[in-house]
Structure formats: structure tokens, C-alpha cells
Amino acid sequence: MKIANSFTALVLGIGGVAAALVFNGQVRAGEAAVVIAAPVVDVPAGSAKTETAVFAGGCFWGVQGVFQHVRGVTNAVSGYAGGKAATAHYELVGSGATGHAEAVQVTYDPTQISYGKLLQIFFSVAHDPTQLNRQGPDSGTQYRSAIFPATPTQRDVAEKYITQLNASRAFRSKLATTLEADTGFFPAEGYHQNYLTLHPNEPYIAINDLPKVENLKRVIPAVYRPDPVLVRKGI
């Protein structure tokens, strides 16, 4: 997930949602967002103040960074989902043989933001859901696009939204996103938490992840928060 190099400057696209940067003297385009409709079916509003959702969309640094800038999100933790607790370690997950995906557990206030809106952000700006077992420069099943619904209602909403997006041809290709059983979420090592915020000048972050946050601000400005909600120390 790391690129041992340096960049010069971030360049914002004029009138668009993508971003680019000058990298070793060449302009490199960041990941473009796809403007999509909100889900027709969403989780009904309730009285609960806290809910969780787990999303996997490539390297967790960028996915975490996006959701940390979303209003209504109270925590976003990088971690592993899809495998067993014994193999929920970065070096093992990186082998692609554990069943885990790099994932982010999003804790949110459903009275401020709905599960459907989180799905819209996930599909639109957090990653490219049409890529199978990869995201950008990273490849392997640990970088797959996946949703781990916490409840049958979440599963139903996510399933219907995938069908909606495929039917509307919102993307050039069908979504590769899978709906998987919630077998447990395991927080990643402490040095992975808040990585985008702590390392904005690292080339990997600048090239692959900062454009995602900029896309969130441009494409869905109503939910954008300038100050990220960070994971507390000691997780």
C-alpha cells in the first residue's frame, strides 16, 4: 500500500469531481467519483442513537479517511472482516489467504445520517465498486469490495441498492461488491488508525486517498465535515 516516492502539489480539477497531483514532474489523476442516485429503499428511521456498518473497499486508509469526514459518523475504525480472529493481523491478511478484507467499521447516529446515505458515499466516492479483488495499485482478495451487513434490514437495503445501481447503469460495469456474513470485525493495529490524517504527504495517500476526500466534499457537500472524527488512542 505504500509508494516510496514524493509528490509536489495537489491540483484540483476545475468544474469536476476528480483531483490530480504533480508526481515526479508528471500530473497524475486521482480516482474520479461517480455521481449516483440515493437508494430508493433505506433503513427506516428509529429511535436508536448509535448503529454500525462495515464496508470493505480496498486499502482501509482511504475508506476510513472518507467516513471520518462524514457528518453523523461518530467513529470509523480500520480493521479486518471476513476471516477469523486468529488471522486478523496485517502481515497475515496481506497474504490474501485469510478470508479477511481490509475493512472499516463505521459507527454513526442514524438520526443524522442513514445507512442508505452511507452506502451512497461508499459506492460514489470511497472506492470503485466495479473492480474485482483490487483497488487502484492494490490487488488481492483482501482488497475486495464487500459489505458486511449487521442486520437483515441492512442486507436488504444494500442488496436492493446494488440492484438499483446495476439496473440504472450508474457505472460502466456491473458492481463487483459482495454481501458477506458478519462474522466479526477486528480492529487493525494502532499505526493504521487515522492514517490519512497523520500522513497526508505520503505519496500513496496523496495519490490514492486525498482525492477521495476532495470528491466527498465536491459530490456530496451536505454530509462533508472539514474536521475528521478520529479514532482515540489505545484502540
PDB file of N, CA, C and O in Angstrom, residues 85-120:
ATOM      1  N   ALA A  85     -10.552 -14.467  13.993  1.00  0.00           N
ATOM      2  CA  ALA A  85      -9.807 -13.584  14.888  1.00  0.00           C
ATOM      3  C   ALA A  85      -8.318 -13.906  14.885  1.00  0.00           C
ATOM      4  O   ALA A  85      -7.479 -13.004  14.948  1.00  0.00           O
ATOM      5  N   ALA A  86      -7.981 -15.182  14.804  1.00  0.00           N
ATOM      6  CA  ALA A  86      -6.577 -15.594  14.888  1.00  0.00           C
ATOM      7  C   ALA A  86      -5.733 -15.081  13.726  1.00  0.00           C
ATOM      8  O   ALA A  86      -4.513 -14.957  13.863  1.00  0.00           O
ATOM      9  N   THR A  87      -6.371 -14.778  12.608  1.00  0.00           N
ATOM     10  CA  THR A  87      -5.614 -14.323  11.428  1.00  0.00           C
ATOM     11  C   THR A  87      -5.809 -12.841  11.139  1.00  0.00           C
ATOM     12  O   THR A  87      -5.405 -12.358  10.078  1.00  0.00           O
ATOM     13  N   ALA A  88      -6.428 -12.126  12.084  1.00  0.00           N
ATOM     14  CA  ALA A  88      -6.698 -10.697  11.873  1.00  0.00           C
ATOM     15  C   ALA A  88      -5.465  -9.865  12.210  1.00  0.00           C
ATOM     16  O   ALA A  88      -5.468  -9.064  13.156  1.00  0.00           O
ATOM     17  N   HIS A  89      -4.415 -10.070  11.446  1.00  0.00           N
ATOM     18  CA  HIS A  89      -3.158  -9.344  11.618  1.00  0.00           C
ATOM     19  C   HIS A  89      -2.669  -8.902  10.243  1.00  0.00           C
ATOM     20  O   HIS A  89      -2.786  -9.652   9.261  1.00  0.00           O
ATOM     21  N   TYR A  90      -2.129  -7.713  10.187  1.00  0.00           N
ATOM     22  CA  TYR A  90      -1.788  -7.102   8.899  1.00  0.00           C
ATOM     23  C   TYR A  90      -0.918  -7.995   8.019  1.00  0.00           C
ATOM     24  O   TYR A  90      -1.200  -8.180   6.840  1.00  0.00           O
ATOM     25  N   GLU A  91       0.131  -8.563   8.592  1.00  0.00           N
ATOM     26  CA  GLU A  91       1.043  -9.376   7.785  1.00  0.00           C
ATOM     27  C   GLU A  91       0.346 -10.611   7.228  1.00  0.00           C
ATOM     28  O   GLU A  91       0.604 -11.021   6.088  1.00  0.00           O
ATOM     29  N   LEU A  92      -0.547 -11.211   8.015  1.00  0.00           N
ATOM     30  CA  LEU A  92      -1.263 -12.397   7.549  1.00  0.00           C
ATOM     31  C   LEU A  92      -2.335 -12.036   6.526  1.00  0.00           C
ATOM     32  O   LEU A  92      -2.486 -12.705   5.498  1.00  0.00           O
ATOM     33  N   VAL A  93      -3.080 -10.982   6.798  1.00  0.00           N
ATOM     34  CA  VAL A  93      -4.135 -10.557   5.869  1.00  0.00           C
ATOM     35  C   VAL A  93      -3.534 -10.202   4.516  1.00  0.00           C
ATOM     36  O   VAL A  93      -4.120 -10.479   3.455  1.00  0.00           O
ATOM     37  N   GLY A  94      -2.332  -9.631   4.536  1.00  0.00           N
ATOM     38  CA  GLY A  94      -1.671  -9.251   3.289  1.00  0.00           C
ATOM     39  C   GLY A  94      -1.354 -10.402   2.374  1.00  0.00           C
ATOM     40  O   GLY A  94      -1.100 -10.206   1.181  1.00  0.00           O
ATOM     41  N   SER A  95      -1.378 -11.629   2.896  1.00  0.00           N
ATOM     42  CA  SER A  95      -1.121 -12.803   2.056  1.00  0.00           C
ATOM     43  C   SER A  95      -2.298 -13.120   1.147  1.00  0.00           C
ATOM     44  O   SER A  95      -2.158 -13.829   0.148  1.00  0.00           O
ATOM     45  N   GLY A  96      -3.480 -12.609   1.503  1.00  0.00           N
ATOM     46  CA  GLY A  96      -4.675 -12.884   0.710  1.00  0.00           C
ATOM     47  C   GLY A  96      -5.284 -14.243   0.986  1.00  0.00           C
ATOM     48  O   GLY A  96      -6.233 -14.645   0.310  1.00  0.00           O
ATOM     49  N   ALA A  97      -4.764 -14.958   1.986  1.00  0.00           N
ATOM     50  CA  ALA A  97      -5.207 -16.325   2.235  1.00  0.00           C
ATOM     51  C   ALA A  97      -6.050 -16.477   3.499  1.00  0.00           C
ATOM     52  O   ALA A  97      -6.397 -17.596   3.869  1.00  0.00           O
ATOM     53  N   THR A  98      -6.384 -15.381   4.165  1.00  0.00           N
ATOM     54  CA  THR A  98      -7.089 -15.472   5.448  1.00  0.00           C
ATOM     55  C   THR A  98      -8.599 -15.361   5.331  1.00  0.00           C
ATOM     56  O   THR A  98      -9.308 -15.644   6.294  1.00  0.00           O
ATOM     57  N   GLY A  99      -9.101 -14.933   4.187  1.00  0.00           N
ATOM     58  CA  GLY A  99     -10.531 -14.668   4.049  1.00  0.00           C
ATOM     59  C   GLY A  99     -10.908 -13.262   4.460  1.00  0.00           C
ATOM     60  O   GLY A  99     -12.021 -12.807   4.190  1.00  0.00           O
ATOM     61  N   HIS A 100      -9.982 -12.569   5.125  1.00  0.00           N
ATOM     62  CA  HIS A 100     -10.259 -11.207   5.560  1.00  0.00           C
ATOM     63  C   HIS A 100     -10.195 -10.215   4.395  1.00  0.00           C
ATOM     64  O   HIS A 100      -9.457 -10.423   3.421  1.00  0.00           O
ATOM     65  N   ALA A 101     -10.939  -9.156   4.534  1.00  0.00           N
ATOM     66  CA  ALA A 101     -10.802  -7.972   3.688  1.00  0.00           C
ATOM     67  C   ALA A 101     -10.403  -6.821   4.585  1.00  0.00           C
ATOM     68  O   ALA A 101     -10.813  -6.764   5.754  1.00  0.00           O
ATOM     69  N   GLU A 102      -9.583  -5.927   4.079  1.00  0.00           N
ATOM     70  CA  GLU A 102      -9.334  -4.691   4.816  1.00  0.00           C
ATOM     71  C   GLU A 102     -10.662  -3.933   4.832  1.00  0.00           C
ATOM     72  O   GLU A 102     -11.243  -3.662   3.782  1.00  0.00           O
ATOM     73  N   ALA A 103     -11.138  -3.611   6.006  1.00  0.00           N
ATOM     74  CA  ALA A 103     -12.481  -3.054   6.143  1.00  0.00           C
ATOM     75  C   ALA A 103     -12.493  -1.898   7.128  1.00  0.00           C
ATOM     76  O   ALA A 103     -11.516  -1.651   7.836  1.00  0.00           O
ATOM     77  N   VAL A 104     -13.612  -1.203   7.161  1.00  0.00           N
ATOM     78  CA  VAL A 104     -13.791  -0.088   8.094  1.00  0.00           C
ATOM     79  C   VAL A 104     -15.141  -0.242   8.777  1.00  0.00           C
ATOM     80  O   VAL A 104     -16.168  -0.429   8.112  1.00  0.00           O
ATOM     81  N   GLN A 105     -15.119  -0.193  10.094  1.00  0.00           N
ATOM     82  CA  GLN A 105     -16.356  -0.218  10.873  1.00  0.00           C
ATOM     83  C   GLN A 105     -16.770   1.227  11.151  1.00  0.00           C
ATOM     84  O   GLN A 105     -16.042   1.981  11.801  1.00  0.00           O
ATOM     85  N   VAL A 106     -17.925   1.593  10.636  1.00  0.00           N
ATOM     86  CA  VAL A 106     -18.440   2.952  10.780  1.00  0.00           C
ATOM     87  C   VAL A 106     -19.520   2.973  11.852  1.00  0.00           C
ATOM     88  O   VAL A 106     -20.517   2.264  11.753  1.00  0.00           O
ATOM     89  N   THR A 107     -19.301   3.762  12.882  1.00  0.00           N
ATOM     90  CA  THR A 107     -20.312   3.985  13.911  1.00  0.00           C
ATOM     91  C   THR A 107     -20.975   5.327  13.617  1.00  0.00           C
ATOM     92  O   THR A 107     -20.284   6.321  13.393  1.00  0.00           O
ATOM     93  N   TYR A 108     -22.297   5.338  13.598  1.00  0.00           N
ATOM     94  CA  TYR A 108     -22.985   6.553  13.169  1.00  0.00           C
ATOM     95  C   TYR A 108     -24.286   6.751  13.938  1.00  0.00           C
ATOM     96  O   TYR A 108     -24.827   5.822  14.552  1.00  0.00           O
ATOM     97  N   ASP A 109     -24.757   7.978  13.889  1.00  0.00           N
ATOM     98  CA  ASP A 109     -26.020   8.359  14.506  1.00  0.00           C
ATOM     99  C   ASP A 109     -27.095   8.328  13.416  1.00  0.00           C
ATOM    100  O   ASP A 109     -27.118   9.205  12.538  1.00  0.00           O
ATOM    101  N   PRO A 110     -27.987   7.337  13.426  1.00  0.00           N
ATOM    102  CA  PRO A 110     -28.990   7.217  12.354  1.00  0.00           C
ATOM    103  C   PRO A 110     -30.018   8.334  12.331  1.00  0.00           C
ATOM    104  O   PRO A 110     -30.781   8.451  11.368  1.00  0.00           O
ATOM    105  N   THR A 111     -30.032   9.171  13.380  1.00  0.00           N
ATOM    106  CA  THR A 111     -30.922  10.330  13.346  1.00  0.00           C
ATOM    107  C   THR A 111     -30.288  11.473  12.552  1.00  0.00           C
ATOM    108  O   THR A 111     -30.971  12.444  12.218  1.00  0.00           O
ATOM    109  N   GLN A 112     -28.994  11.353  12.269  1.00  0.00           N
ATOM    110  CA  GLN A 112     -28.293  12.380  11.493  1.00  0.00           C
ATOM    111  C   GLN A 112     -27.962  11.922  10.077  1.00  0.00           C
ATOM    112  O   GLN A 112     -27.944  12.724   9.140  1.00  0.00           O
ATOM    113  N   ILE A 113     -27.669  10.643   9.906  1.00  0.00           N
ATOM    114  CA  ILE A 113     -27.345  10.103   8.591  1.00  0.00           C
ATOM    115  C   ILE A 113     -27.849   8.674   8.513  1.00  0.00           C
ATOM    116  O   ILE A 113     -27.767   7.918   9.489  1.00  0.00           O
ATOM    117  N   SER A 114     -28.384   8.311   7.367  1.00  0.00           N
ATOM    118  CA  SER A 114     -28.978   6.987   7.229  1.00  0.00           C
ATOM    119  C   SER A 114     -27.964   5.975   6.697  1.00  0.00           C
ATOM    120  O   SER A 114     -26.928   6.330   6.127  1.00  0.00           O
ATOM    121  N   TYR A 115     -28.297   4.718   6.864  1.00  0.00           N
ATOM    122  CA  TYR A 115     -27.460   3.648   6.314  1.00  0.00           C
ATOM    123  C   TYR A 115     -27.398   3.770   4.795  1.00  0.00           C
ATOM    124  O   TYR A 115     -26.347   3.579   4.183  1.00  0.00           O
ATOM    125  N   GLY A 116     -28.502   4.116   4.188  1.00  0.00           N
ATOM    126  CA  GLY A 116     -28.525   4.281   2.735  1.00  0.00           C
ATOM    127  C   GLY A 116     -27.594   5.379   2.263  1.00  0.00           C
ATOM    128  O   GLY A 116     -26.929   5.246   1.222  1.00  0.00           O
ATOM    129  N   LYS A 117     -27.521   6.470   2.997  1.00  0.00           N
ATOM    130  CA  LYS A 117     -26.612   7.558   2.626  1.00  0.00           C
ATOM    131  C   LYS A 117     -25.160   7.093   2.763  1.00  0.00           C
ATOM    132  O   LYS A 117     -24.316   7.433   1.933  1.00  0.00           O
ATOM    133  N   LEU A 118     -24.860   6.303   3.797  1.00  0.00           N
ATOM    134  CA  LEU A 118     -23.512   5.750   3.924  1.00  0.00           C
ATOM    135  C   LEU A 118     -23.179   4.863   2.727  1.00  0.00           C
ATOM    136  O   LEU A 118     -22.054   4.889   2.213  1.00  0.00           O
ATOM    137  N   LEU A 119     -24.153   4.079   2.277  1.00  0.00           N
ATOM    138  CA  LEU A 119     -23.939   3.246   1.094  1.00  0.00           C
ATOM    139  C   LEU A 119     -23.666   4.104  -0.141  1.00  0.00           C
ATOM    140  O   LEU A 119     -22.796   3.786  -0.960  1.00  0.00           O
ATOM    141  N   GLN A 120     -24.404   5.194  -0.274  1.00  0.00           N
ATOM    142  CA  GLN A 120     -24.196   6.092  -1.409  1.00  0.00           C
ATOM    143  C   GLN A 120     -22.768   6.646  -1.399  1.00  0.00           C
ATOM    144  O   GLN A 120     -22.105   6.720  -2.441  1.00  0.00           O
TER     145      GLN A 120
END
